[in-house]
Structure formats: C-alpha cells, structure tokens
C-alpha cells in the first residue's frame, strides 16, 4: 500500500486544518520525521494556507 510522502500528506491535511502548526502536529503524530524542515519554506506555507477552509 502506498503511503503518501510528507508533502503529499500535508496537502491532504490542509483543508481540515486551521494552521500550519496543526498540520505539523498531525504529521508528527502520524510518525513523519523532519516535519519542521519540510514545512519551513515560505512558499510551502503559503500554498498550504491557501487550502485552509475558512
């Protein structure tokens, strides 16, 4: 079974999240490593924020 990589999973979580910190917390709980490094860039954070349900 295919497990999504950390970036794919972050985008899957974004619509149900209210912040990038929520996504980070969930990814850590799911066992992903180096979460902060993967989600540190300004562009990735901006793209994730566009997908939040308001």
JSON list of C-alpha atoms in Angstrom, two decimals:
[
{"chain": "A", "resi": 1, "resn": "UNK", "atom": "CA", "xyz": [0.00, 0.00, 0.00]},
{"chain": "A", "resi": 2, "resn": "UNK", "atom": "CA", "xyz": [1.28, 3.47, -0.92]},
{"chain": "A", "resi": 3, "resn": "UNK", "atom": "CA", "xyz": [1.88, 5.81, 1.97]},
{"chain": "A", "resi": 4, "resn": "UNK", "atom": "CA", "xyz": [1.94, 9.49, 0.96]},
{"chain": "A", "resi": 5, "resn": "UNK", "atom": "CA", "xyz": [5.18, 11.38, 1.39]},
{"chain": "A", "resi": 6, "resn": "UNK", "atom": "CA", "xyz": [5.22, 14.16, 3.95]},
{"chain": "A", "resi": 7, "resn": "UNK", "atom": "CA", "xyz": [4.40, 16.93, 1.47]},
{"chain": "A", "resi": 8, "resn": "UNK", "atom": "CA", "xyz": [1.52, 15.00, -0.09]},
{"chain": "A", "resi": 9, "resn": "UNK", "atom": "CA", "xyz": [0.15, 14.28, 3.38]},
{"chain": "A", "resi": 10, "resn": "UNK", "atom": "CA", "xyz": [0.46, 17.93, 4.42]},
{"chain": "A", "resi": 11, "resn": "UNK", "atom": "CA", "xyz": [-1.67, 18.95, 1.44]},
{"chain": "A", "resi": 12, "resn": "UNK", "atom": "CA", "xyz": [-4.21, 16.24, 2.28]},
{"chain": "A", "resi": 13, "resn": "UNK", "atom": "CA", "xyz": [-4.48, 17.61, 5.81]},
{"chain": "A", "resi": 14, "resn": "UNK", "atom": "CA", "xyz": [-4.68, 21.29, 4.86]},
{"chain": "A", "resi": 15, "resn": "UNK", "atom": "CA", "xyz": [-8.43, 21.54, 4.09]},
{"chain": "A", "resi": 16, "resn": "UNK", "atom": "CA", "xyz": [-9.30, 20.29, 7.58]},
{"chain": "A", "resi": 17, "resn": "UNK", "atom": "CA", "xyz": [-6.64, 22.42, 9.31]},
{"chain": "A", "resi": 18, "resn": "UNK", "atom": "CA", "xyz": [-6.64, 25.98, 10.59]},
{"chain": "A", "resi": 19, "resn": "UNK", "atom": "CA", "xyz": [-2.86, 26.50, 10.74]},
{"chain": "A", "resi": 20, "resn": "UNK", "atom": "CA", "xyz": [0.44, 25.11, 9.58]},
{"chain": "A", "resi": 21, "resn": "UNK", "atom": "CA", "xyz": [1.12, 24.22, 13.22]},
{"chain": "A", "resi": 22, "resn": "UNK", "atom": "CA", "xyz": [-1.96, 21.96, 13.17]},
{"chain": "A", "resi": 23, "resn": "UNK", "atom": "CA", "xyz": [-0.56, 20.20, 10.13]},
{"chain": "A", "resi": 24, "resn": "UNK", "atom": "CA", "xyz": [2.87, 19.84, 11.78]},
{"chain": "A", "resi": 25, "resn": "UNK", "atom": "CA", "xyz": [1.31, 18.38, 14.92]},
{"chain": "A", "resi": 26, "resn": "UNK", "atom": "CA", "xyz": [-0.72, 15.84, 12.96]},
{"chain": "A", "resi": 27, "resn": "UNK", "atom": "CA", "xyz": [2.24, 14.80, 10.84]},
{"chain": "A", "resi": 28, "resn": "UNK", "atom": "CA", "xyz": [4.34, 14.19, 13.96]},
{"chain": "A", "resi": 29, "resn": "UNK", "atom": "CA", "xyz": [1.51, 12.14, 15.50]},
{"chain": "A", "resi": 30, "resn": "UNK", "atom": "CA", "xyz": [1.38, 10.07, 12.32]},
{"chain": "A", "resi": 31, "resn": "UNK", "atom": "CA", "xyz": [5.09, 9.31, 12.61]},
{"chain": "A", "resi": 32, "resn": "UNK", "atom": "CA", "xyz": [6.61, 11.57, 9.97]},
{"chain": "A", "resi": 33, "resn": "UNK", "atom": "CA", "xyz": [10.11, 12.86, 10.72]},
{"chain": "A", "resi": 34, "resn": "UNK", "atom": "CA", "xyz": [11.84, 16.16, 9.96]},
{"chain": "A", "resi": 35, "resn": "UNK", "atom": "CA", "xyz": [8.46, 17.88, 9.84]},
{"chain": "A", "resi": 36, "resn": "UNK", "atom": "CA", "xyz": [9.82, 21.35, 10.60]},
{"chain": "A", "resi": 37, "resn": "UNK", "atom": "CA", "xyz": [12.44, 21.10, 7.87]},
{"chain": "A", "resi": 38, "resn": "UNK", "atom": "CA", "xyz": [9.90, 20.01, 5.26]},
{"chain": "A", "resi": 39, "resn": "UNK", "atom": "CA", "xyz": [7.39, 22.73, 6.12]},
{"chain": "A", "resi": 40, "resn": "UNK", "atom": "CA", "xyz": [9.82, 25.58, 6.84]},
{"chain": "A", "resi": 41, "resn": "UNK", "atom": "CA", "xyz": [9.78, 27.35, 3.47]},
{"chain": "A", "resi": 42, "resn": "UNK", "atom": "CA", "xyz": [7.65, 30.41, 2.86]},
{"chain": "A", "resi": 43, "resn": "UNK", "atom": "CA", "xyz": [6.25, 29.04, -0.40]},
{"chain": "A", "resi": 44, "resn": "UNK", "atom": "CA", "xyz": [5.10, 25.71, 1.06]},
{"chain": "A", "resi": 45, "resn": "UNK", "atom": "CA", "xyz": [3.44, 27.50, 3.98]},
{"chain": "A", "resi": 46, "resn": "UNK", "atom": "CA", "xyz": [1.69, 29.92, 1.61]},
{"chain": "A", "resi": 47, "resn": "UNK", "atom": "CA", "xyz": [0.43, 27.05, -0.57]},
{"chain": "A", "resi": 48, "resn": "UNK", "atom": "CA", "xyz": [-0.89, 25.15, 2.45]},
{"chain": "A", "resi": 49, "resn": "UNK", "atom": "CA", "xyz": [-2.64, 28.24, 3.82]},
{"chain": "A", "resi": 50, "resn": "UNK", "atom": "CA", "xyz": [-4.48, 28.69, 0.52]},
{"chain": "A", "resi": 51, "resn": "UNK", "atom": "CA", "xyz": [-6.12, 25.33, 1.12]},
{"chain": "A", "resi": 52, "resn": "UNK", "atom": "CA", "xyz": [-7.45, 26.03, 4.62]},
{"chain": "A", "resi": 53, "resn": "UNK", "atom": "CA", "xyz": [-11.24, 26.04, 4.83]},
{"chain": "A", "resi": 54, "resn": "UNK", "atom": "CA", "xyz": [-12.30, 29.38, 6.23]}
]
